[in-house]
XYZ file of N, CA and C in Angstrom:
222
model
N 8.569 7.945 -10.017
C 8.577 8.031 -8.574
C 8.667 6.619 -8.008
N 9.421 6.451 -6.965
C 9.584 5.148 -6.335
C 8.925 5.171 -4.957
N 7.985 4.264 -4.771
C 7.276 4.185 -3.501
C 7.366 2.768 -2.949
N 7.191 2.655 -1.654
C 7.177 1.363 -0.980
C 5.948 1.309 -0.082
N 5.262 0.190 -0.123
C 4.084 -0.010 0.718
C 4.383 -0.977 1.859
N 5.644 -1.139 2.208
C 6.014 -2.044 3.299
C 5.324 -1.670 4.604
N 5.158 -0.375 4.840
C 4.476 0.064 6.053
C 3.020 -0.422 6.069
N 2.392 -0.433 4.912
C 1.013 -0.920 4.813
C 0.944 -2.387 5.199
N 1.857 -3.187 4.669
C 1.827 -4.628 4.967
C 2.053 -4.885 6.448
N 2.937 -4.127 7.073
C 3.173 -4.275 8.511
C 1.939 -3.874 9.311
N 1.272 -2.807 8.867
C 0.061 -2.357 9.548
C -1.047 -3.400 9.437
N -1.175 -4.007 8.270
C -2.186 -5.048 8.096
C -1.917 -6.235 9.020
N -0.648 -6.595 9.175
C -0.298 -7.688 10.086
C -0.685 -7.317 11.510
N -0.351 -6.092 11.917
C -0.672 -5.640 13.274
C -2.176 -5.654 13.530
N -2.963 -5.302 12.511
C -4.416 -5.240 12.662
C -5.107 -6.560 12.307
N -4.298 -7.550 11.916
C -4.802 -8.875 11.544
C -5.846 -8.795 10.434
N -5.486 -8.039 9.392
C -6.342 -7.870 8.219
C -5.585 -8.411 7.007
N -6.242 -9.236 6.209
C -5.595 -9.768 5.014
C -5.661 -8.734 3.889
N -4.845 -8.939 2.878
C -4.873 -8.054 1.710
C -6.232 -8.105 1.038
N -6.798 -9.293 0.942
C -8.111 -9.457 0.312
C -9.189 -8.724 1.107
N -9.113 -8.810 2.429
C -10.089 -8.104 3.271
C -9.947 -6.595 3.101
N -8.723 -6.104 3.073
C -8.504 -4.669 2.866
C -9.098 -4.225 1.537
N -8.853 -4.998 0.497
C -9.360 -4.656 -0.827
C -10.882 -4.542 -0.808
N -11.533 -5.493 -0.172
C -13.004 -5.456 -0.096
C -13.488 -4.305 0.782
N -12.875 -4.137 1.942
C -13.315 -3.104 2.887
C -13.142 -1.696 2.313
N -12.053 -1.478 1.573
C -11.754 -0.150 1.037
C -12.380 0.070 -0.339
N -12.915 -0.980 -0.948
C -13.517 -0.841 -2.270
C -12.488 -0.616 -3.360
N -11.376 -1.326 -3.270
C -10.284 -1.192 -4.231
C -10.397 -2.321 -5.254
N -10.149 -2.009 -6.502
C -10.221 -3.027 -7.550
C -9.035 -3.981 -7.438
N -9.203 -5.205 -7.947
C -8.083 -6.161 -7.933
C -6.852 -5.634 -8.671
N -7.054 -4.937 -9.784
C -5.916 -4.393 -10.534
C -5.143 -3.363 -9.723
N -5.865 -2.542 -8.988
C -5.216 -1.529 -8.158
C -4.448 -2.195 -7.026
N -5.019 -3.236 -6.456
C -4.325 -3.955 -5.383
C -3.043 -4.586 -5.916
N -3.074 -5.074 -7.137
C -1.879 -5.634 -7.757
C -0.802 -4.563 -7.899
N -1.198 -3.349 -8.276
C -0.224 -2.251 -8.368
C 0.425 -1.986 -7.016
N -0.372 -2.006 -5.965
C 0.167 -1.766 -4.627
C 1.138 -2.880 -4.253
N 0.767 -4.110 -4.527
C 1.640 -5.246 -4.217
C 2.973 -5.124 -4.949
N 2.942 -4.579 -6.151
C 4.165 -4.420 -6.965
C 4.907 -3.113 -6.682
N 4.489 -2.379 -5.664
C 5.090 -1.085 -5.305
C 5.009 -0.089 -6.455
N 3.882 -0.103 -7.159
C 3.648 0.857 -8.223
C 2.787 1.997 -7.697
N 2.773 3.100 -8.430
C 2.012 4.271 -8.013
C 0.515 4.023 -8.157
N -0.248 4.542 -7.202
C -1.707 4.552 -7.278
C -2.167 5.971 -6.950
N -3.430 6.253 -7.202
C -3.932 7.609 -6.986
C -4.064 7.933 -5.498
N -4.103 9.210 -5.217
C -4.325 9.643 -3.840
C -5.714 9.245 -3.360
N -6.657 9.118 -4.267
C -7.998 8.669 -3.899
C -7.931 7.270 -3.302
N -7.171 6.393 -3.930
C -7.012 5.027 -3.425
C -6.325 5.047 -2.066
N -5.268 5.814 -1.954
C -4.558 5.896 -0.678
C -5.472 6.454 0.410
N -6.315 7.407 0.038
C -7.280 7.962 0.982
C -8.269 6.919 1.464
N -8.749 6.073 0.558
C -9.678 5.000 0.942
C -9.016 4.041 1.932
N -7.762 3.717 1.665
C -7.037 2.823 2.560
C -6.850 3.467 3.935
N -6.481 4.748 3.937
C -6.296 5.470 5.197
C -7.585 5.503 6.009
N -8.702 5.788 5.350
C -9.989 5.810 6.055
C -10.339 4.441 6.602
N -10.122 3.416 5.810
C -10.453 2.054 6.218
C -9.634 1.622 7.430
N -8.369 1.967 7.441
C -7.469 1.541 8.513
C -7.329 2.577 9.622
N -8.006 3.710 9.469
C -7.882 4.817 10.431
C -6.396 5.159 10.614
N -5.747 5.413 9.478
C -4.313 5.670 9.475
C -4.009 6.933 8.679
N -2.802 7.420 8.819
C -2.308 8.556 8.061
C -1.566 8.019 6.839
N -1.451 8.827 5.799
C -0.796 8.371 4.572
C 0.645 7.936 4.836
N 1.318 8.576 5.764
C 2.678 8.200 6.117
C 2.767 6.858 6.819
N 1.619 6.366 7.300
C 1.577 5.057 7.944
C 1.494 3.915 6.940
N 1.183 4.247 5.662
C 0.978 3.179 4.684
C 1.919 3.230 3.484
N 2.453 4.399 3.183
C 3.310 4.523 2.004
C 4.544 5.340 2.353
N 5.638 5.018 1.685
C 6.887 5.719 1.918
C 7.541 5.998 0.574
N 8.010 7.207 0.397
C 8.765 7.548 -0.811
C 10.181 7.056 -0.634
N 10.644 6.318 -1.617
C 12.037 5.870 -1.605
C 12.677 6.342 -2.897
N 13.899 6.773 -2.821
C 14.588 7.240 -4.026
C 14.710 6.129 -5.055
N 14.902 6.504 -6.284
C 14.995 5.534 -7.374
C 16.106 4.515 -7.141
N 17.176 4.922 -6.496
C 18.274 3.992 -6.237
C 17.873 2.933 -5.222
N 17.011 3.299 -4.263
C 16.560 2.343 -3.252
C 15.507 1.392 -3.808
N 14.793 1.785 -4.832
C 13.751 0.953 -5.406
C 14.321 -0.380 -5.895
N 15.534 -0.353 -6.419
C 16.172 -1.584 -6.894
C 16.373 -2.579 -5.777
N 16.544 -2.090 -4.541
C 16.744 -2.962 -3.386
C 15.483 -3.773 -3.069
N 14.308 -3.250 -3.442
C 13.047 -3.908 -3.118
C 12.653 -4.932 -4.157
N 13.317 -4.960 -5.281
C 12.910 -5.873 -6.344
C 13.730 -7.123 -6.375
């Protein structure tokens, strides 16, 4: 599955929250944050923690992109 977290990064900029602050506030491990930075899959539990922390919907932080589009992000 190919996912993009570009929406998450834009939301963090809008809310003036750093990646490190999000990780601490949501209780996400450094390894999991690295997966998100690399546009890798994470569990729905992690996405739920992020949504609760940012008061956002899952569609506000992650987007499914087809496998062909994933190459464009790398």
